[in-house]
Amino acid sequence: MVVGVLAIQGDFEAHAGVLVRLGAEARIVRTPADLEGLDALVIPGGESTTMTLGIEREGLAEPLRELVSSGVPTLGTCAGMIMLDRDHLGLLDVSARRNAFGRQVQSFEADLDLNRLGRDGPLRAVFIRAPWVDDYGEDVEVLAEIEGHPVAVRQGNILAVAFHPELTDDGRVHAWLVDQVRQHA
Ligand code: GLN
């Protein structure tokens, strides 16, 4: 199983580490050719403006849209959630609000209940200048909220979380991605 990790910018190495621990092969994605034959995709956190420019520079927007809309299991985290939204790649029927928790709140941790993802027990989530979902369409399932704001959503083959699951030892979010591939194999 080969999982691509978009490596335009951001903390892609940590994602690759988690995927390898789960028994997948992680492939760093920098060009459209790197998307060939991927079984799953991760769009990591980072800085969404920089990531948008990098995606344009490399001609990755259209190939990414094709891959994700073909049904390949996809995980977007933090800025990755923003990249997937209506105003960016347009793959997820949500509007993400950047730095939604306010500039003062640079980072915080919270326990989230992700049972609707079939993962037992609370998950410690690390938020860093995180977005939240402001608005979403009817095909979007909200998996977790903070103070009424969605911070984990799923639409078909796409899971987007506002936090950084690659920064803790809890591999359950990445395990969802790997399980999706196994189920559809
Ligand atoms: N605040 C960043 C942005 O808007 C996202 C932060 C992150 O990915 N940790 O792009």
Tab-separated table of C-alpha atoms and ligand atoms in Angstrom:
chain	number	residue	atom	x	y	z
A	1	MET	CA	0.000	0.000	0.000
A	2	VAL	CA	1.466	3.334	-1.064
A	3	VAL	CA	0.221	6.481	0.678
A	4	GLY	CA	1.248	9.809	-0.797
A	5	VAL	CA	2.034	12.722	1.505
A	6	LEU	CA	1.862	16.119	-0.153
A	7	ALA	CA	5.209	17.719	0.594
A	8	ILE	CA	4.931	21.223	-0.826
A	9	GLN	CA	5.353	22.637	2.660
A	10	GLY	CA	4.498	21.713	6.220
A	11	ASP	CA	5.073	18.775	8.529
A	12	PHE	CA	4.957	15.942	6.006
A	13	GLU	CA	7.818	13.943	7.573
A	14	ALA	CA	5.832	13.258	10.753
A	15	HIS	CA	2.892	11.971	8.683
A	16	ALA	CA	5.199	9.672	6.730
A	17	GLY	CA	6.521	8.308	10.040
A	18	VAL	CA	3.037	7.428	11.318
A	19	LEU	CA	2.112	5.747	8.024
A	20	VAL	CA	5.261	3.616	8.040
A	21	ARG	CA	4.510	2.577	11.645
A	22	LEU	CA	1.088	1.415	10.415
A	23	GLY	CA	2.708	-0.757	7.753
A	24	ALA	CA	2.159	1.457	4.716
A	25	GLU	CA	4.753	2.796	2.324
A	26	ALA	CA	4.870	6.602	2.399
A	27	ARG	CA	5.700	8.480	-0.770
A	28	ILE	CA	6.607	12.155	-0.704
A	29	VAL	CA	4.524	13.990	-3.338
A	30	ARG	CA	5.985	17.081	-4.990
A	31	THR	CA	4.978	16.725	-8.643
A	32	PRO	CA	2.003	15.287	-10.574
A	33	ALA	CA	4.088	12.201	-11.475
A	34	ASP	CA	4.371	11.379	-7.754
A	35	LEU	CA	0.585	10.832	-7.666
A	36	GLU	CA	0.748	7.851	-10.054
A	37	GLY	CA	-0.617	4.680	-8.517
A	38	LEU	CA	-1.269	6.027	-5.020
A	39	ASP	CA	-3.645	4.053	-2.790
A	40	ALA	CA	-4.297	6.967	-0.416
A	41	LEU	CA	-3.287	10.579	0.118
A	42	VAL	CA	-2.460	12.862	3.050
A	43	ILE	CA	-2.545	16.649	2.771
A	44	PRO	CA	-0.686	17.833	5.862
A	45	GLY	CA	-0.842	21.012	7.927
A	46	GLY	CA	1.367	23.978	7.271
A	47	GLU	CA	0.492	27.338	5.834
A	48	SER	CA	-2.390	27.274	3.389
A	49	THR	CA	-1.306	30.340	1.389
A	50	THR	CA	2.168	28.916	0.798
A	51	MET	CA	0.671	25.525	-0.002
A	52	THR	CA	-1.739	27.031	-2.541
A	53	LEU	CA	1.134	28.789	-4.338
A	54	GLY	CA	3.194	25.576	-4.355
A	55	ILE	CA	0.294	23.535	-5.739
A	56	GLU	CA	-0.132	26.089	-8.541
A	57	ARG	CA	3.583	26.258	-9.279
A	58	GLU	CA	3.826	22.468	-9.612
A	59	GLY	CA	0.618	22.124	-11.624
A	60	LEU	CA	-0.800	19.856	-8.930
A	61	ALA	CA	-4.328	21.237	-8.522
A	62	GLU	CA	-5.995	19.351	-11.363
A	63	PRO	CA	-4.135	16.040	-10.801
A	64	LEU	CA	-4.999	16.232	-7.086
A	65	ARG	CA	-8.670	16.862	-7.907
A	66	GLU	CA	-8.709	13.889	-10.274
A	67	LEU	CA	-7.090	11.570	-7.750
A	68	VAL	CA	-9.317	12.502	-4.819
A	69	SER	CA	-12.536	12.562	-6.839
A	70	SER	CA	-11.693	9.100	-8.209
A	71	GLY	CA	-12.377	7.876	-4.653
A	72	VAL	CA	-8.848	7.451	-3.286
A	73	PRO	CA	-9.035	7.670	0.542
A	74	THR	CA	-7.774	11.109	1.552
A	75	LEU	CA	-6.873	12.709	4.870
A	76	GLY	CA	-6.466	16.471	5.240
A	77	THR	CA	-5.146	17.909	8.494
A	78	CYS	CA	-5.244	21.549	9.609
A	79	ALA	CA	-4.098	23.535	6.538
A	80	GLY	CA	-4.891	20.309	4.638
A	81	MET	CA	-8.532	20.767	5.649
A	82	ILE	CA	-8.388	24.299	4.236
A	83	MET	CA	-6.836	23.040	0.973
A	84	LEU	CA	-9.729	20.614	0.473
A	85	ASP	CA	-12.491	23.172	1.046
A	86	ARG	CA	-14.786	25.028	-1.393
A	87	ASP	CA	-12.412	27.979	-1.795
A	88	HIS	CA	-9.314	25.905	-2.544
A	89	LEU	CA	-9.309	22.495	-4.249
A	90	GLY	CA	-13.110	22.342	-3.943
A	91	LEU	CA	-13.166	18.645	-3.020
A	92	LEU	CA	-14.934	18.933	0.313
A	93	ASP	CA	-18.296	20.701	0.561
A	94	VAL	CA	-17.235	22.875	3.499
A	95	SER	CA	-15.985	26.376	4.129
A	96	ALA	CA	-13.036	26.321	6.496
A	97	ARG	CA	-12.202	29.422	8.516
A	98	ARG	CA	-8.460	29.974	8.888
A	99	ASN	CA	-7.017	30.688	12.342
A	100	ALA	CA	-10.566	30.356	13.609
A	101	PHE	CA	-9.717	30.118	17.298
A	102	GLY	CA	-8.209	33.606	17.221
A	103	ARG	CA	-4.673	34.851	16.966
A	104	GLN	CA	-4.161	34.746	20.739
A	105	VAL	CA	-4.927	31.036	20.798
A	106	GLN	CA	-1.874	29.833	18.933
A	107	SER	CA	-2.218	26.272	20.110
A	108	PHE	CA	-4.100	24.083	22.556
A	109	GLU	CA	-4.999	20.469	23.161
A	110	ALA	CA	-8.405	18.880	23.611
A	111	ASP	CA	-9.860	15.408	24.000
A	112	LEU	CA	-12.162	14.550	21.131
A	113	ASP	CA	-14.643	11.749	20.862
A	114	LEU	CA	-14.199	10.192	17.427
A	115	ASN	CA	-16.454	7.205	18.001
A	116	ARG	CA	-18.404	7.959	14.846
A	117	LEU	CA	-15.242	7.014	12.999
A	118	GLY	CA	-15.378	3.622	14.693
A	119	ARG	CA	-12.456	4.495	16.976
A	120	ASP	CA	-13.054	3.830	20.663
A	121	GLY	CA	-12.160	6.277	23.379
A	122	PRO	CA	-11.219	9.953	23.367
A	123	LEU	CA	-8.443	11.143	21.144
A	124	ARG	CA	-5.964	13.755	22.346
A	125	ALA	CA	-5.902	16.384	19.624
A	126	VAL	CA	-3.257	19.083	19.135
A	127	PHE	CA	-4.535	22.294	17.530
A	128	ILE	CA	-2.050	24.809	16.086
A	129	ARG	CA	-3.506	28.026	14.614
A	130	ALA	CA	-6.291	25.722	13.601
A	131	PRO	CA	-9.246	26.266	11.313
A	132	TRP	CA	-12.801	25.178	11.981
A	133	VAL	CA	-15.651	24.459	9.596
A	134	ASP	CA	-17.959	27.454	9.225
A	135	ASP	CA	-20.459	25.939	6.853
A	136	TYR	CA	-20.994	22.520	5.289
A	137	GLY	CA	-23.241	20.752	2.807
A	138	GLU	CA	-25.633	17.897	3.455
A	139	ASP	CA	-23.209	15.157	2.371
A	140	VAL	CA	-20.787	16.158	5.104
A	141	GLU	CA	-20.822	14.241	8.375
A	142	VAL	CA	-19.539	16.115	11.423
A	143	LEU	CA	-17.447	13.782	13.581
A	144	ALA	CA	-16.292	16.135	16.307
A	145	GLU	CA	-16.884	19.710	17.416
A	146	ILE	CA	-15.367	22.219	19.782
A	147	GLU	CA	-17.848	24.692	21.235
A	148	GLY	CA	-20.245	23.920	18.416
A	149	HIS	CA	-17.676	24.305	15.643
A	150	PRO	CA	-16.900	21.231	13.530
A	151	VAL	CA	-13.227	20.226	13.757
A	152	ALA	CA	-13.458	16.764	12.189
A	153	VAL	CA	-15.622	16.049	9.139
A	154	ARG	CA	-16.065	13.263	6.680
A	155	GLN	CA	-17.491	13.259	3.184
A	156	GLY	CA	-17.239	9.916	1.420
A	157	ASN	CA	-13.575	9.053	0.919
A	158	ILE	CA	-12.349	12.289	2.511
A	159	LEU	CA	-11.609	12.824	6.190
A	160	ALA	CA	-10.556	16.310	7.277
A	161	VAL	CA	-9.468	17.264	10.774
A	162	ALA	CA	-8.496	20.694	12.104
A	163	PHE	CA	-5.830	19.250	14.408
A	164	HIS	CA	-2.476	17.506	13.985
A	165	PRO	CA	-2.846	13.719	14.465
A	166	GLU	CA	0.799	13.221	13.406
A	167	LEU	CA	2.058	14.950	16.568
A	168	THR	CA	0.819	12.382	19.091
A	169	ASP	CA	1.413	8.652	19.509
A	170	ASP	CA	-2.255	7.971	18.796
A	171	GLY	CA	-2.323	6.616	15.244
A	172	ARG	CA	-6.087	6.147	14.982
A	173	VAL	CA	-6.763	8.891	12.447
A	174	HIS	CA	-4.112	7.553	10.064
A	175	ALA	CA	-5.343	4.031	10.797
A	176	TRP	CA	-8.748	5.060	9.412
A	177	LEU	CA	-7.028	5.970	6.132
A	178	VAL	CA	-5.105	2.693	5.960
A	179	ASP	CA	-8.278	0.722	6.826
A	180	GLN	CA	-10.186	2.461	4.019
A	181	VAL	CA	-7.603	1.213	1.524
A	182	ARG	CA	-7.711	-2.332	2.951
A	183	GLN	CA	-11.520	-2.382	2.828
A	184	HIS	CA	-11.602	-1.287	-0.789
A	185	ALA	CA	-8.762	-3.516	-1.965
B	1	GLN	N1	-3.074	28.692	10.174
B	1	GLN	C1	-2.604	27.885	9.085
B	1	GLN	C2	-3.240	28.335	7.776
B	1	GLN	O1	-4.158	29.060	7.781
B	1	GLN	C3	-2.868	26.422	9.324
B	1	GLN	C4	-2.116	26.000	10.533
B	1	GLN	C5	-1.680	24.569	10.507
B	1	GLN	O2	-1.784	23.854	9.518
B	1	GLN	N2	-1.117	24.172	11.619
B	1	GLN	O3	-2.781	27.956	6.717
